[in-house]
Amino acid sequence: KAGVTQTPRYLIKTRGQQVTLSCSPISGHRSVSWYQQTPGQGLQFLFEYFSETQRNKGNFPGRFSGRQFSNSRSEMNVSTLELGDSALYLCASSLGHVSVYEQYFGPGTRLTVT
Amino acid sequence: TQLLEQSPQFLSIQEGENLTVYCNSSSVFSSLQWYRQEPGEGPVLLVTVVTGGEVKKLKRLTFQFGDARKDSSLHITAAQPGDTGLYLCAGVGSSNTGKLIFGQGTTLQVKP
């Protein structure tokens, strides 16, 4: 069974630009969560989608948004990029609620904002 | 806001030594998970502990959930270079928000 895939793996953007990251979950998984990982803040929850609906949201500004498609694939978008948005963005998929089902993480997208 | 504090942040030991990583909070968690992350990869789940006082063993790794479900520990016996990586604890809030709250992580280096 293929794992969680994220594209692109590496991305360099300039301040003020916007970026879209993509995540393909494991086949059959309907829940997709996004996390931001930085050396200073660690792993922080961005949002979770389940069956195309945002179910949970972390404490990030409105510049961070996401969506999920009918095939469970998910995208996250960051508008008006800031230097502090440089991070590893991780996507995780699961069959359902994280308290019951294991989350499987993708390898992440390394975003660098210059 | 629920927070998880991990200690130590960095650990560099010789092969064969034992170590313990702690994960503490002032909040109660319905369950707690431990992950290991290697460079260039996403975290991989090692174990989930659910019941207060629960102890789980995974080969040389022993995980314990505190009686009050506010803290957890990971003990590695006779560490090997293959244990090198970033260890993360993550809690599922008792308010059942459905999101994982991660600790800052412990970077472990085991030298041969």
Coordinates of C-alpha atoms in Angstrom, one line a residue:
Chain A
K1 CA 0.0 0.0 0.0
A2 CA 1.5 3.4 -1.0
G3 CA 2.2 5.8 1.8
V4 CA 1.3 9.4 2.2
T5 CA 2.8 11.5 -0.6
Q6 CA 3.5 15.2 -0.6
T7 CA 4.5 17.4 -3.5
P8 CA 6.7 19.2 -4.0
R9 CA 9.3 18.0 -1.6
Y10 CA 11.3 21.3 -1.7
L11 CA 10.1 24.8 -2.5
I12 CA 11.8 28.2 -2.5
K13 CA 9.6 31.3 -2.5
T14 CA 10.0 35.0 -2.1
R15 CA 8.2 37.1 0.6
G16 CA 4.8 38.2 -0.5
Q17 CA 4.2 35.3 -2.8
Q18 CA 1.7 32.6 -2.2
V19 CA 2.3 28.8 -2.3
T20 CA 0.1 25.7 -2.6
L21 CA 1.2 22.4 -1.2
S22 CA -0.4 19.0 -2.1
C23 CA -1.0 15.9 -0.1
S24 CA -2.2 12.5 -1.3
P25 CA -3.3 10.3 1.6
I26 CA -3.2 6.6 1.9
S27 CA -5.9 4.9 -0.1
G28 CA -9.1 4.6 2.0
H29 CA -8.0 7.3 4.5
R30 CA -10.6 10.1 4.8
S31 CA -8.9 12.3 7.4
V32 CA -6.0 14.5 6.4
S33 CA -4.1 16.8 8.9
W34 CA -1.5 19.4 8.3
Y35 CA 1.3 20.4 10.6
Q36 CA 4.1 23.0 10.5
Q37 CA 7.5 21.9 11.9
T38 CA 10.2 24.5 12.8
P39 CA 13.3 24.2 15.1
G40 CA 11.9 26.9 17.4
Q41 CA 8.3 25.9 17.7
G42 CA 8.4 22.2 17.0
L43 CA 5.4 20.5 15.4
Q44 CA 2.3 22.6 15.4
F45 CA -1.2 21.6 14.2
L46 CA -2.6 23.6 11.3
F47 CA -5.9 22.0 10.4
E48 CA -7.7 18.7 9.8
Y49 CA -10.1 17.8 7.1
F50 CA -12.5 14.9 7.0
S51 CA -14.7 14.1 4.1
E52 CA -14.0 17.5 2.5
T53 CA -14.9 19.4 5.8
Q54 CA -12.5 21.2 8.0
R55 CA -13.0 19.5 11.4
N56 CA -10.3 21.2 13.5
K57 CA -8.1 24.3 13.2
G58 CA -5.0 25.3 15.0
N59 CA -3.9 28.8 16.0
F60 CA -2.5 30.1 12.7
P61 CA -3.4 33.3 10.9
G62 CA -6.0 33.4 8.1
R63 CA -3.1 33.4 5.5
F64 CA -3.0 29.6 6.0
S65 CA -5.9 27.8 4.4
G66 CA -6.7 24.4 3.1
R67 CA -9.2 22.2 1.4
Q68 CA -9.9 18.6 0.7
F69 CA -11.2 17.1 -2.4
S70 CA -13.7 14.3 -2.9
N71 CA -10.9 11.8 -3.5
S72 CA -9.5 12.8 0.0
R73 CA -6.5 14.5 -1.6
S74 CA -5.7 17.8 0.2
E75 CA -4.0 21.1 -0.5
M76 CA -2.9 23.8 1.8
N77 CA -2.3 27.4 0.7
V78 CA -0.2 30.1 2.3
S79 CA -0.8 33.6 1.0
T80 CA 1.5 36.6 1.4
L81 CA 4.4 34.6 2.5
E82 CA 6.6 35.8 5.4
L83 CA 10.2 34.8 6.3
G84 CA 8.8 33.0 9.4
D85 CA 6.7 30.7 7.2
S86 CA 9.9 28.8 6.4
A87 CA 9.3 25.4 7.7
L88 CA 8.7 21.7 7.0
Y89 CA 5.1 21.2 6.3
L90 CA 3.9 17.7 7.1
C91 CA 0.7 16.0 6.1
A92 CA -0.8 13.0 7.9
S93 CA -3.6 10.8 7.0
S94 CA -5.8 8.4 9.0
L95 CA -9.0 6.4 8.8
G96 CA -10.7 8.7 11.2
H97 CA -10.3 10.5 14.6
V98 CA -6.7 10.7 15.8
S99 CA -7.8 9.4 19.3
V100 CA -8.8 6.1 17.7
Y101 CA -6.8 5.7 14.5
E102 CA -3.1 5.9 13.8
Q103 CA -1.8 8.8 11.8
Y104 CA 0.6 8.2 9.0
F105 CA 2.9 11.1 8.1
G106 CA 4.2 12.0 4.7
P107 CA 7.9 13.1 4.2
G108 CA 6.9 16.7 4.2
T109 CA 7.5 19.7 2.0
R110 CA 10.5 21.9 2.9
L111 CA 9.4 25.5 2.2
T112 CA 12.1 28.2 2.3
V113 CA 11.0 31.9 2.1
T114 CA 13.6 34.4 1.1
Chain B
T1 CA -4.0 25.9 26.1
Q2 CA -2.6 22.4 26.5
L3 CA 1.1 22.2 26.3
L4 CA 3.6 19.3 26.5
E5 CA 7.1 19.8 27.7
Q6 CA 9.8 17.3 26.7
S7 CA 13.1 16.9 28.4
P8 CA 15.9 16.7 27.7
Q9 CA 15.9 18.5 24.3
F10 CA 19.2 17.0 23.3
L11 CA 20.9 13.8 24.4
S12 CA 24.2 12.4 23.1
I13 CA 25.2 9.0 24.6
Q14 CA 27.5 6.0 23.9
E15 CA 26.2 2.8 22.5
G16 CA 25.0 0.5 25.3
E17 CA 23.9 3.2 27.7
N18 CA 20.4 3.6 29.0
L19 CA 18.3 6.8 28.7
T20 CA 14.9 8.2 29.7
V21 CA 13.0 11.0 27.9
Y22 CA 10.2 12.8 29.8
C23 CA 7.0 14.4 28.5
N24 CA 5.1 16.5 31.0
S25 CA 2.0 18.7 31.1
S26 CA -0.3 20.3 33.6
S27 CA -3.2 19.1 31.5
V28 CA -4.9 15.8 31.3
F29 CA -4.7 13.9 28.0
S30 CA -7.1 11.2 26.9
S31 CA -4.1 9.4 25.3
L32 CA -0.5 10.0 24.5
Q33 CA 1.6 8.9 21.5
W34 CA 5.3 8.6 20.9
Y35 CA 6.8 9.1 17.5
R36 CA 10.3 8.9 16.1
Q37 CA 11.4 11.0 13.2
E38 CA 14.5 10.6 11.1
P39 CA 16.0 13.4 8.9
G40 CA 14.1 13.9 5.6
E41 CA 11.1 11.8 6.8
G42 CA 7.9 12.3 8.6
P43 CA 7.3 11.1 12.2
V44 CA 6.5 7.4 12.6
L45 CA 4.2 6.3 15.4
L46 CA 5.9 4.0 18.0
V47 CA 3.2 3.5 20.6
T48 CA 0.0 4.9 22.0
V49 CA -0.8 4.8 25.7
V50 CA -4.3 5.3 26.8
T51 CA -4.8 4.2 30.4
G52 CA -3.3 6.0 33.4
G53 CA -0.3 3.9 34.8
E54 CA -0.1 1.9 31.6
V55 CA 3.3 0.5 30.6
K56 CA 4.1 -0.7 27.1
K57 CA 7.2 -2.4 25.8
L58 CA 8.6 -2.4 22.3
K59 CA 11.8 -4.4 22.3
R60 CA 14.3 -2.2 24.1
L61 CA 11.9 0.7 24.5
T62 CA 9.6 1.0 27.5
F63 CA 6.8 3.6 27.5
Q64 CA 4.8 4.7 30.6
F65 CA 1.7 6.8 31.0
G66 CA 1.4 8.7 34.3
D67 CA -1.4 7.7 36.7
A68 CA -3.0 11.1 36.3
R69 CA -2.5 11.0 32.5
K70 CA -0.6 14.2 32.5
D71 CA 2.9 12.8 31.8
S72 CA 4.7 10.0 30.1
S73 CA 8.2 8.7 29.8
L74 CA 10.2 6.7 27.2
H75 CA 13.1 4.6 28.5
I76 CA 15.6 3.0 26.1
T77 CA 17.8 0.2 27.3
A78 CA 21.2 -0.5 25.8
A79 CA 20.8 2.2 23.1
Q80 CA 22.1 1.4 19.7
P81 CA 23.2 3.8 16.8
G82 CA 20.0 2.8 15.0
D83 CA 18.0 4.5 17.8
T84 CA 19.4 7.9 16.7
G85 CA 16.6 10.3 15.8
L86 CA 14.1 12.9 17.0
Y87 CA 11.6 11.5 19.5
L88 CA 8.3 13.3 19.9
C89 CA 5.5 12.9 22.3
A90 CA 2.0 14.0 21.3
G91 CA -1.2 14.2 23.3
V92 CA -4.8 13.9 22.3
G93 CA -6.6 16.5 24.4
S94 CA -9.2 15.4 26.9
S95 CA -11.5 18.0 25.4
N96 CA -11.5 15.8 22.4
T97 CA -10.7 18.5 19.9
G98 CA -9.3 15.8 17.7
K99 CA -5.9 17.4 17.2
L100 CA -2.5 16.3 18.3
I101 CA -0.5 18.5 20.6
F102 CA 3.2 17.8 20.2
G103 CA 6.1 18.3 22.6
Q104 CA 9.2 20.1 21.3
G105 CA 11.0 16.8 20.8
T106 CA 14.2 15.2 22.0
T107 CA 17.1 14.8 19.6
L108 CA 19.0 11.6 20.5
Q109 CA 22.4 10.7 19.2
V110 CA 23.9 7.3 19.9
K111 CA 27.6 7.1 19.2
P112 CA 29.1 3.7 18.3

